[in-house]
Amino acid sequence: MSADTSAREESTGSTRPPPSPAATYTARPGRASRQRLSTGAAAGFLGPNLILLGVFLFLPLGWAFLISFQESSGFGASGWVGLENYRRLVTDPTFWQSALNTAAFTLITVPSSLALGLGLAVLMNSVLPGRRLFRTLIYLPMVISGIATALMGVLLFDEATGIVNKLLRESGLATVPWQSQGTAAFASVILVTLWIRVGFNMVIYLAGLQGISPELYEAARLEGASSWQQFRYLTVPLVGPSTFFLLIMDVIYSFQVFDTIFVMTGGGPGRSTSVLVTYAYENGFVTRDQSYAAAIGIVIFLITLVFTAIQWRGNRSRDTVG
Amino acid sequence: MTISRRQILGGAGFLAAAAALNGCAGFSGGGTDDGGDGDANTLTFTTWGSAAEEEGFRSGIAAFEAANSGTKVELNLVPYEQIFQNIDAQLQAGTAPDLFRVDYGTIGAYSSQDQLLDLSSYFDTAAAEEFLPAMWQAVQFDGKPFGVPHQTDTSALVYRTDLFEQAGITSVPDSLDSAWTWDEFRQVAEKLRGSIPDDLYPFVYNWQLGGSTRWLSWLFQAGGRLFDDGLTGSAIESDAGTRALEFTQGFFTDALVPPSSSVKSSTYADDAFSAGTTAMAFVGNFVLPGLEENIKDFEWGATYLPRDERGACDLGGNALVATKNARNPELAAEFLKFMTQPDQMSDFCARAMELPTLNSLVGTELDYQTRPDIAGIFVEQATTLEPGDVEQLTAPAMAAINPKLRDELEAAFTQGQPVDRTLANIAAAVDAAAG
């Protein structure tokens, strides 16, 4: 396009004769030069990011992989132990309990946050009064630090002094053992996670919804489709690419949940809310067994990678639909 | 001069990388803003601290700089929750500060890993004898001092006078000798249980958020030990261990403490007491300013910890240490000496409501700003700590044992794990860490 423009400018703004075939031929190295420039620009854009990714992501990842085959000595790793840390994982009941909790957490939070996000997006995409305010309010927890939102979770769910139990008490209802009973503690963490996560899902779905042509709904209405049928057979399939993106993001988020649980329950009561990342943290920074923690980290990485690869292969065509 | 797009992109890339690397310097922490890193007369000092403690450190640093012309101490304040992760990373990266503050339970993890400056040549026998023997013991590893005991603190029992009156409890112990026995304490708690509403609790114990080693006070009171005499294995599977665990497990099974106040709770004991949800609380003296500030609705007093075979308490407080690779070890040791001089220590302790570690200050009245009427209870309570207790509490293996102890106590208190199994699991963790 720029070549055409410059050609037009040359033909209209100049009194020189049209270029000879030889001149046209000499323009070819110019295109090659532009191509080189374009490649250079791409490298310029990508370079800083690749350097940062390399230094702060791939290098530590490779390093963690190496450390996971070594023995911890408190400060740094020493001595090669091969697969010993991974063997230890297999026989460690706390690891399995944490893995099970992580899986349960993921299975509950991902579908719930997707469903709530889509529901809220549909609501916010309609003629709801004050929807800009509601959108902001729902998105707000996402822009606050995870620790701060988790501390708000403590204010809400503290068993003795929390707002939720105070309200229940005032209403004459039984209070919930949010911190002393495993299932309730798990529920409190999930509720706070949904509160944090739903805003992001809503915004992505909202963008997806606003890309759908209103004529499709008009046609469906003319064909006599009910609101539910419009939602089920138009909205849900047409926001497929958003769902695909959110599914991957939410699963990664759920597998890597840490701050909410660390602040709200510390993994307790007992081990009922311990997840893989909190267990890795405990080993790495409390017990100072960094090699074992690195092995747990590698397991989390591999699980996430495998899940994303499966999703990617199974849904490769989704981003071209709708 | 024309600037090409490539130059702009290259420059932007360089700036982004520089900004990112600069951001990392915040994590390394040892660096300074004004280029003091290379100056042998400059010390970097990393600590956490309350507002009062920060004031105390700044005052001490100013006095040190005034007394040592040309020296500079750069104070780096870090939240307690992340200080040791930072220090660990800095030690591994070779960017650690010259000096840092560390609790007595953690100092062994650093000294046993050869990360701290051996202070043997800077503190002779006479200098060492100025400290309380138990506190000097707390900074030793392999017979050598690796820090100076800067202050200590311990727990005592605070109580609401209104709920005591309501329960008909008219007298509380006013001396160490008359401290409640376990049975008497249990009776008081039961009286309170019978007289206060169900959603209030007789007491709360301060073993939350890294405080699980405070449970060992019960073990020591029962005459038990965590380690054997040589600190090479466990000694908790004993009658004393069983009695201590059964007694404390009963706090939960008999609803004497809030069910959410176990060792993994995210709420501190003093917060529960301030909120008015318990009639008594086991608290450290350092929380007294917070209690005084937050409690407006009721009167409160303090008394001694219960005793069984003997009196015992927890070892709180912190040492100041220099790192092995401190740029100017002499100056670092000089700073440690200065900060533990009687006038500096008494000023710091009075400001921060903490207890001194020098023999010369034990009998003196410090100018405590908050509740001077009850400060003496904590001072006296600290004398129930025996050198044998300190030796166990500061053993290097404690760093690895703490998380296991927390897990096992949590399982016993909230999951109904049987006493013998809990003790066996703790013993196995001690054997694994100390063996």
CSV table of N, CA and C in Angstrom, one decimal, chain A residues 17-147:
chain,number,residue,atom,x,y,z
A,17,PRO,N,9.9,12.1,-16.6
A,17,PRO,CA,9.3,11.1,-17.4
A,17,PRO,C,9.0,9.8,-16.6
A,18,PRO,N,8.1,9.0,-17.0
A,18,PRO,CA,7.8,7.7,-16.3
A,18,PRO,C,9.1,6.9,-16.2
A,19,PRO,N,9.2,6.1,-15.1
A,19,PRO,CA,10.4,5.3,-14.9
A,19,PRO,C,10.6,4.3,-16.1
A,20,SER,N,11.8,4.1,-16.4
A,20,SER,CA,12.2,3.1,-17.5
A,20,SER,C,12.1,1.7,-16.8
A,21,PRO,N,12.1,0.7,-17.7
A,21,PRO,CA,12.1,-0.7,-17.1
A,21,PRO,C,13.4,-0.9,-16.2
A,22,ALA,N,14.4,-0.2,-16.6
A,22,ALA,CA,15.6,-0.4,-15.8
A,22,ALA,C,15.4,0.2,-14.4
A,23,ALA,N,14.7,1.4,-14.4
A,23,ALA,CA,14.5,2.0,-13.1
A,23,ALA,C,13.5,1.1,-12.3
A,24,THR,N,12.5,0.5,-13.0
A,24,THR,CA,11.6,-0.4,-12.3
A,24,THR,C,12.4,-1.6,-11.7
A,25,TYR,N,13.3,-2.0,-12.4
A,25,TYR,CA,14.1,-3.2,-12.0
A,25,TYR,C,14.9,-2.8,-10.7
A,26,THR,N,15.5,-1.5,-10.8
A,26,THR,CA,16.3,-1.1,-9.6
A,26,THR,C,15.4,-0.9,-8.4
A,27,ALA,N,14.1,-0.8,-8.5
A,27,ALA,CA,13.2,-0.7,-7.3
A,27,ALA,C,13.2,-2.0,-6.5
A,28,ARG,N,13.5,-3.1,-7.1
A,28,ARG,CA,13.4,-4.4,-6.5
A,28,ARG,C,14.2,-4.5,-5.2
A,29,PRO,N,15.5,-4.1,-5.2
A,29,PRO,CA,16.2,-4.1,-4.0
A,29,PRO,C,15.6,-3.2,-2.9
A,30,GLY,N,14.8,-2.2,-3.3
A,30,GLY,CA,14.1,-1.3,-2.4
A,30,GLY,C,13.0,-2.1,-1.6
A,31,ARG,N,12.3,-3.0,-2.4
A,31,ARG,CA,11.3,-3.8,-1.7
A,31,ARG,C,12.0,-4.8,-0.7
A,32,ALA,N,13.1,-5.3,-1.2
A,32,ALA,CA,13.8,-6.3,-0.3
A,32,ALA,C,14.3,-5.5,1.0
A,33,SER,N,14.7,-4.3,0.7
A,33,SER,CA,15.1,-3.5,1.9
A,33,SER,C,14.0,-3.2,2.8
A,34,ARG,N,12.8,-2.9,2.2
A,34,ARG,CA,11.6,-2.7,3.0
A,34,ARG,C,11.2,-3.9,3.8
A,35,GLN,N,11.4,-5.1,3.1
A,35,GLN,CA,11.1,-6.3,3.8
A,35,GLN,C,12.1,-6.5,5.0
A,36,ARG,N,13.3,-6.2,4.7
A,36,ARG,CA,14.3,-6.3,5.8
A,36,ARG,C,13.9,-5.4,7.0
A,37,LEU,N,13.5,-4.2,6.6
A,37,LEU,CA,13.1,-3.2,7.6
A,37,LEU,C,11.9,-3.7,8.4
A,38,SER,N,11.0,-4.3,7.6
A,38,SER,CA,9.8,-4.8,8.3
A,38,SER,C,10.2,-6.0,9.3
A,39,THR,N,11.1,-6.8,8.8
A,39,THR,CA,11.5,-7.9,9.7
A,39,THR,C,12.3,-7.3,10.9
A,40,GLY,N,13.0,-6.3,10.6
A,40,GLY,CA,13.7,-5.6,11.7
A,40,GLY,C,12.8,-5.0,12.7
A,41,ALA,N,11.7,-4.4,12.2
A,41,ALA,CA,10.7,-3.8,13.1
A,41,ALA,C,10.0,-4.9,14.0
A,42,ALA,N,9.7,-6.0,13.3
A,42,ALA,CA,9.1,-7.1,14.0
A,42,ALA,C,10.0,-7.6,15.1
A,43,ALA,N,11.3,-7.7,14.8
A,43,ALA,CA,12.3,-8.1,15.8
A,43,ALA,C,12.4,-7.1,16.9
A,44,GLY,N,12.3,-5.8,16.5
A,44,GLY,CA,12.4,-4.8,17.5
A,44,GLY,C,11.2,-4.8,18.5
A,45,PHE,N,10.0,-5.1,17.9
A,45,PHE,CA,8.9,-5.2,18.8
A,45,PHE,C,9.0,-6.5,19.7
A,46,LEU,N,9.4,-7.6,19.0
A,46,LEU,CA,9.4,-8.8,19.8
A,46,LEU,C,10.6,-8.9,20.7
A,47,GLY,N,11.7,-8.4,20.3
A,47,GLY,CA,12.9,-8.5,21.1
A,47,GLY,C,12.8,-8.3,22.5
A,48,PRO,N,12.4,-7.0,22.9
A,48,PRO,CA,12.4,-6.8,24.4
A,48,PRO,C,11.5,-7.8,25.1
A,49,ASN,N,10.4,-8.1,24.5
A,49,ASN,CA,9.5,-9.1,25.2
A,49,ASN,C,10.2,-10.5,25.3
A,50,LEU,N,10.9,-10.9,24.2
A,50,LEU,CA,11.5,-12.2,24.2
A,50,LEU,C,12.7,-12.2,25.3
A,51,ILE,N,13.4,-11.0,25.3
A,51,ILE,CA,14.5,-11.0,26.3
A,51,ILE,C,13.9,-11.1,27.7
A,52,LEU,N,12.8,-10.3,28.0
A,52,LEU,CA,12.2,-10.4,29.3
A,52,LEU,C,11.7,-11.8,29.6
A,53,LEU,N,11.0,-12.4,28.6
A,53,LEU,CA,10.4,-13.7,28.8
A,53,LEU,C,11.6,-14.7,29.1
A,54,GLY,N,12.6,-14.6,28.3
A,54,GLY,CA,13.8,-15.5,28.5
A,54,GLY,C,14.4,-15.4,29.9
A,55,VAL,N,14.6,-14.1,30.3
A,55,VAL,CA,15.3,-13.9,31.5
A,55,VAL,C,14.5,-14.2,32.7
A,56,PHE,N,13.2,-13.8,32.7
A,56,PHE,CA,12.3,-13.9,33.9
A,56,PHE,C,11.4,-15.1,33.8
A,57,LEU,N,11.3,-15.8,32.7
A,57,LEU,CA,10.3,-16.9,32.7
A,57,LEU,C,11.1,-18.2,32.3
A,58,PHE,N,11.7,-18.2,31.1
A,58,PHE,CA,12.3,-19.5,30.6
A,58,PHE,C,13.5,-19.9,31.4
A,59,LEU,N,14.3,-18.9,31.8
A,59,LEU,CA,15.5,-19.2,32.5
A,59,LEU,C,15.2,-19.8,33.9
A,60,PRO,N,14.3,-19.0,34.7
A,60,PRO,CA,13.9,-19.6,36.0
A,60,PRO,C,13.2,-21.0,35.9
A,61,LEU,N,12.5,-21.1,34.8
A,61,LEU,CA,11.8,-22.4,34.6
A,61,LEU,C,12.8,-23.5,34.5
A,62,GLY,N,13.8,-23.3,33.6
A,62,GLY,CA,14.8,-24.3,33.4
A,62,GLY,C,15.6,-24.5,34.7
A,63,TRP,N,15.8,-23.5,35.4
A,63,TRP,CA,16.6,-23.6,36.6
A,63,TRP,C,15.8,-24.4,37.7
A,64,ALA,N,14.5,-24.1,37.8
A,64,ALA,CA,13.6,-24.9,38.7
A,64,ALA,C,13.7,-26.3,38.3
A,65,PHE,N,13.7,-26.6,37.0
A,65,PHE,CA,13.7,-28.0,36.6
A,65,PHE,C,15.0,-28.7,37.0
A,66,LEU,N,16.1,-28.0,36.9
A,66,LEU,CA,17.4,-28.5,37.4
A,66,LEU,C,17.4,-28.7,38.9
A,67,ILE,N,16.9,-27.7,39.6
A,67,ILE,CA,16.9,-27.8,41.1
A,67,ILE,C,16.0,-29.0,41.6
A,68,SER,N,15.0,-29.3,40.8
A,68,SER,CA,14.1,-30.3,41.2
A,68,SER,C,14.8,-31.7,41.2
A,69,PHE,N,15.9,-31.8,40.6
A,69,PHE,CA,16.7,-33.1,40.6
A,69,PHE,C,17.8,-33.0,41.6
A,70,GLN,N,17.8,-32.0,42.4
A,70,GLN,CA,18.9,-31.8,43.4
A,70,GLN,C,18.4,-31.9,44.8
A,71,GLU,N,19.3,-31.8,45.7
A,71,GLU,CA,18.9,-31.9,47.1
A,71,GLU,C,19.0,-30.5,47.7
A,72,SER,N,18.1,-30.1,48.6
A,72,SER,CA,18.1,-28.8,49.2
A,72,SER,C,19.1,-28.8,50.4
A,73,SER,N,19.8,-27.7,50.5
A,73,SER,CA,20.7,-27.6,51.7
A,73,SER,C,20.4,-26.4,52.5
A,74,GLY,N,19.1,-25.9,52.4
A,74,GLY,CA,18.8,-24.7,53.1
A,74,GLY,C,19.0,-23.4,52.2
A,75,PHE,N,20.2,-23.2,51.8
A,75,PHE,CA,20.5,-22.1,51.0
A,75,PHE,C,21.1,-22.6,49.7
A,76,GLY,N,20.2,-22.7,48.7
A,76,GLY,CA,20.6,-23.2,47.4
A,76,GLY,C,20.5,-24.7,47.4
A,77,ALA,N,20.7,-25.3,46.2
A,77,ALA,CA,20.6,-26.8,46.2
A,77,ALA,C,22.0,-27.4,46.1
A,78,SER,N,22.2,-28.6,46.6
A,78,SER,CA,23.5,-29.2,46.5
A,78,SER,C,23.3,-30.7,46.3
A,79,GLY,N,24.0,-31.3,45.4
A,79,GLY,CA,24.0,-32.7,45.3
A,79,GLY,C,22.9,-33.2,44.4
A,80,TRP,N,23.2,-34.0,43.4
A,80,TRP,CA,22.2,-34.5,42.4
A,80,TRP,C,21.5,-35.7,43.0
A,81,VAL,N,20.2,-35.7,43.0
A,81,VAL,CA,19.5,-36.9,43.6
A,81,VAL,C,18.5,-37.5,42.6
A,82,GLY,N,18.7,-37.1,41.4
A,82,GLY,CA,17.9,-37.7,40.3
A,82,GLY,C,16.4,-37.5,40.5
A,83,LEU,N,15.6,-38.6,40.4
A,83,LEU,CA,14.2,-38.5,40.5
A,83,LEU,C,13.6,-38.6,42.0
A,84,GLU,N,14.6,-38.5,43.0
A,84,GLU,CA,14.2,-38.7,44.4
A,84,GLU,C,13.0,-37.8,44.8
A,85,ASN,N,13.1,-36.5,44.4
A,85,ASN,CA,12.0,-35.5,44.8
A,85,ASN,C,10.7,-35.9,44.2
A,86,TYR,N,10.7,-36.5,43.0
A,86,TYR,CA,9.5,-36.9,42.3
A,86,TYR,C,9.0,-38.2,43.0
A,87,ARG,N,9.9,-39.1,43.3
A,87,ARG,CA,9.5,-40.3,44.0
A,87,ARG,C,8.8,-39.9,45.4
A,88,ARG,N,9.4,-38.9,46.0
A,88,ARG,CA,8.9,-38.5,47.3
A,88,ARG,C,7.4,-38.0,47.2
A,89,LEU,N,7.2,-37.2,46.1
A,89,LEU,CA,5.9,-36.7,45.8
A,89,LEU,C,4.8,-37.8,45.7
A,90,VAL,N,5.2,-38.9,45.0
A,90,VAL,CA,4.2,-40.0,44.8
A,90,VAL,C,3.8,-40.6,46.2
A,91,THR,N,4.7,-40.6,47.1
A,91,THR,CA,4.3,-41.2,48.4
A,91,THR,C,3.9,-40.2,49.5
A,92,ASP,N,3.8,-38.9,49.1
A,92,ASP,CA,3.5,-37.9,50.1
A,92,ASP,C,2.0,-37.6,50.1
A,93,PRO,N,1.3,-38.0,51.3
A,93,PRO,CA,-0.1,-37.9,51.3
A,93,PRO,C,-0.6,-36.4,51.2
A,94,THR,N,0.3,-35.5,51.8
A,94,THR,CA,-0.1,-34.1,51.7
A,94,THR,C,-0.1,-33.6,50.3
A,95,PHE,N,0.8,-34.1,49.5
A,95,PHE,CA,0.8,-33.7,48.1
A,95,PHE,C,-0.5,-34.1,47.4
A,96,TRP,N,-0.9,-35.4,47.6
A,96,TRP,CA,-2.1,-35.9,47.0
A,96,TRP,C,-3.3,-35.1,47.5
A,97,GLN,N,-3.3,-34.8,48.8
A,97,GLN,CA,-4.5,-34.1,49.3
A,97,GLN,C,-4.5,-32.7,48.7
A,98,SER,N,-3.3,-32.1,48.5
A,98,SER,CA,-3.3,-30.7,47.9
A,98,SER,C,-3.7,-30.8,46.4
A,99,ALA,N,-3.3,-31.9,45.7
A,99,ALA,CA,-3.6,-32.1,44.3
A,99,ALA,C,-5.1,-32.3,44.2
A,100,LEU,N,-5.7,-33.1,45.1
A,100,LEU,CA,-7.1,-33.3,45.1
A,100,LEU,C,-7.9,-32.0,45.3
A,101,ASN,N,-7.4,-31.2,46.3
A,101,ASN,CA,-8.1,-29.9,46.6
A,101,ASN,C,-8.0,-29.0,45.4
A,102,THR,N,-6.8,-29.0,44.7
A,102,THR,CA,-6.6,-28.2,43.5
A,102,THR,C,-7.6,-28.6,42.4
A,103,ALA,N,-7.7,-29.9,42.2
A,103,ALA,CA,-8.7,-30.4,41.2
A,103,ALA,C,-10.1,-30.0,41.5
A,104,ALA,N,-10.5,-30.2,42.8
A,104,ALA,CA,-11.9,-29.8,43.2
A,104,ALA,C,-12.1,-28.3,43.1
A,105,PHE,N,-11.1,-27.5,43.5
A,105,PHE,CA,-11.2,-26.1,43.4
A,105,PHE,C,-11.4,-25.7,41.9
A,106,THR,N,-10.6,-26.3,41.0
A,106,THR,CA,-10.7,-26.0,39.6
A,106,THR,C,-12.1,-26.4,39.0
A,107,LEU,N,-12.5,-27.6,39.4
A,107,LEU,CA,-13.8,-28.1,38.8
A,107,LEU,C,-14.9,-27.3,39.3
A,108,ILE,N,-14.8,-26.7,40.5
A,108,ILE,CA,-16.0,-25.9,41.0
A,108,ILE,C,-15.9,-24.4,40.4
A,109,THR,N,-14.7,-23.8,40.5
A,109,THR,CA,-14.6,-22.4,40.2
A,109,THR,C,-14.7,-22.1,38.7
A,110,VAL,N,-14.1,-23.0,37.8
A,110,VAL,CA,-14.1,-22.7,36.4
A,110,VAL,C,-15.5,-22.7,35.8
A,111,PRO,N,-16.3,-23.7,35.9
A,111,PRO,CA,-17.6,-23.7,35.3
A,111,PRO,C,-18.5,-22.6,36.0
A,112,SER,N,-18.3,-22.4,37.3
A,112,SER,CA,-19.2,-21.4,38.0
A,112,SER,C,-18.8,-20.0,37.5
A,113,SER,N,-17.5,-19.7,37.4
A,113,SER,CA,-17.1,-18.3,37.0
A,113,SER,C,-17.5,-18.1,35.6
A,114,LEU,N,-17.4,-19.2,34.7
A,114,LEU,CA,-17.8,-19.0,33.3
A,114,LEU,C,-19.3,-18.7,33.2
A,115,ALA,N,-20.1,-19.5,34.0
A,115,ALA,CA,-21.6,-19.3,33.9
A,115,ALA,C,-22.0,-18.0,34.5
A,116,LEU,N,-21.4,-17.6,35.6
A,116,LEU,CA,-21.7,-16.3,36.2
A,116,LEU,C,-21.3,-15.1,35.3
A,117,GLY,N,-20.1,-15.3,34.7
A,117,GLY,CA,-19.6,-14.2,33.9
A,117,GLY,C,-20.5,-14.0,32.7
A,118,LEU,N,-20.9,-15.2,32.1
A,118,LEU,CA,-21.8,-15.1,30.9
A,118,LEU,C,-23.1,-14.5,31.3
A,119,GLY,N,-23.7,-14.9,32.4
A,119,GLY,CA,-25.0,-14.4,32.9
A,119,GLY,C,-24.9,-12.9,33.1
A,120,LEU,N,-23.9,-12.5,33.8
A,120,LEU,CA,-23.7,-11.0,34.1
A,120,LEU,C,-23.5,-10.3,32.8
A,121,ALA,N,-22.7,-10.9,31.9
A,121,ALA,CA,-22.5,-10.1,30.6
A,121,ALA,C,-23.8,-9.9,29.8
A,122,VAL,N,-24.6,-11.0,29.8
A,122,VAL,CA,-25.9,-10.9,29.1
A,122,VAL,C,-26.7,-9.8,29.8
A,123,LEU,N,-26.7,-9.7,31.1
A,123,LEU,CA,-27.4,-8.7,31.8
A,123,LEU,C,-26.9,-7.3,31.5
A,124,MET,N,-25.6,-7.2,31.5
A,124,MET,CA,-25.0,-5.9,31.3
A,124,MET,C,-25.1,-5.5,29.8
A,125,ASN,N,-25.3,-6.4,29.0
A,125,ASN,CA,-25.5,-6.1,27.5
A,125,ASN,C,-26.9,-5.7,27.2
A,126,SER,N,-27.8,-5.8,28.2
A,126,SER,CA,-29.2,-5.5,27.9
A,126,SER,C,-29.4,-4.0,28.4
A,127,VAL,N,-30.7,-3.7,28.5
A,127,VAL,CA,-31.0,-2.3,28.9
A,127,VAL,C,-31.1,-2.1,30.4
A,128,LEU,N,-30.2,-2.8,31.1
A,128,LEU,CA,-30.2,-2.6,32.6
A,128,LEU,C,-29.9,-1.2,33.0
A,129,PRO,N,-30.7,-0.6,33.8
A,129,PRO,CA,-30.3,0.8,34.2
A,129,PRO,C,-29.0,0.8,35.1
A,130,GLY,N,-28.2,1.8,34.9
A,130,GLY,CA,-27.0,1.9,35.6
A,130,GLY,C,-26.0,0.9,35.3
A,131,ARG,N,-26.0,0.3,34.1
A,131,ARG,CA,-25.1,-0.8,33.8
A,131,ARG,C,-23.7,-0.5,33.9
A,132,ARG,N,-23.3,0.8,33.5
A,132,ARG,CA,-21.9,1.1,33.6
A,132,ARG,C,-21.4,1.0,35.0
A,133,LEU,N,-22.2,1.5,35.9
A,133,LEU,CA,-21.8,1.4,37.3
A,133,LEU,C,-21.7,0.0,37.8
A,134,PHE,N,-22.6,-0.9,37.4
A,134,PHE,CA,-22.6,-2.3,37.8
A,134,PHE,C,-21.4,-3.0,37.2
A,135,ARG,N,-21.1,-2.7,35.9
A,135,ARG,CA,-19.9,-3.3,35.2
A,135,ARG,C,-18.6,-2.9,36.0
A,136,THR,N,-18.5,-1.6,36.4
A,136,THR,CA,-17.3,-1.2,37.1
A,136,THR,C,-17.3,-1.9,38.5
A,137,LEU,N,-18.4,-2.0,39.2
A,137,LEU,CA,-18.4,-2.6,40.5
A,137,LEU,C,-18.0,-4.1,40.4
A,138,ILE,N,-18.5,-4.8,39.4
A,138,ILE,CA,-18.2,-6.2,39.2
A,138,ILE,C,-16.8,-6.4,38.8
A,139,TYR,N,-16.2,-5.5,38.0
A,139,TYR,CA,-14.8,-5.6,37.6
A,139,TYR,C,-13.8,-5.2,38.7
A,140,LEU,N,-14.3,-4.4,39.6
A,140,LEU,CA,-13.4,-3.8,40.6
A,140,LEU,C,-12.4,-4.7,41.3
A,141,PRO,N,-13.0,-5.9,41.8
A,141,PRO,CA,-12.1,-6.8,42.6
A,141,PRO,C,-10.9,-7.2,41.8
A,142,MET,N,-11.0,-7.2,40.4
A,142,MET,CA,-10.0,-7.7,39.5
A,142,MET,C,-8.8,-6.7,39.5
A,143,VAL,N,-9.1,-5.5,39.7
A,143,VAL,CA,-8.0,-4.5,39.6
A,143,VAL,C,-7.3,-4.2,41.0
A,144,ILE,N,-7.9,-4.8,42.0
A,144,ILE,CA,-7.3,-4.7,43.4
A,144,ILE,C,-6.3,-5.8,43.6
A,145,SER,N,-5.3,-5.7,44.3
A,145,SER,CA,-4.3,-6.8,44.5
A,145,SER,C,-5.0,-8.0,45.1
A,146,GLY,N,-4.5,-9.1,44.8
A,146,GLY,CA,-5.1,-10.4,45.3
A,146,GLY,C,-5.1,-10.4,46.8
A,147,ILE,N,-4.0,-10.0,47.4
A,147,ILE,CA,-3.9,-10.0,48.9
A,147,ILE,C,-5.0,-9.1,49.5
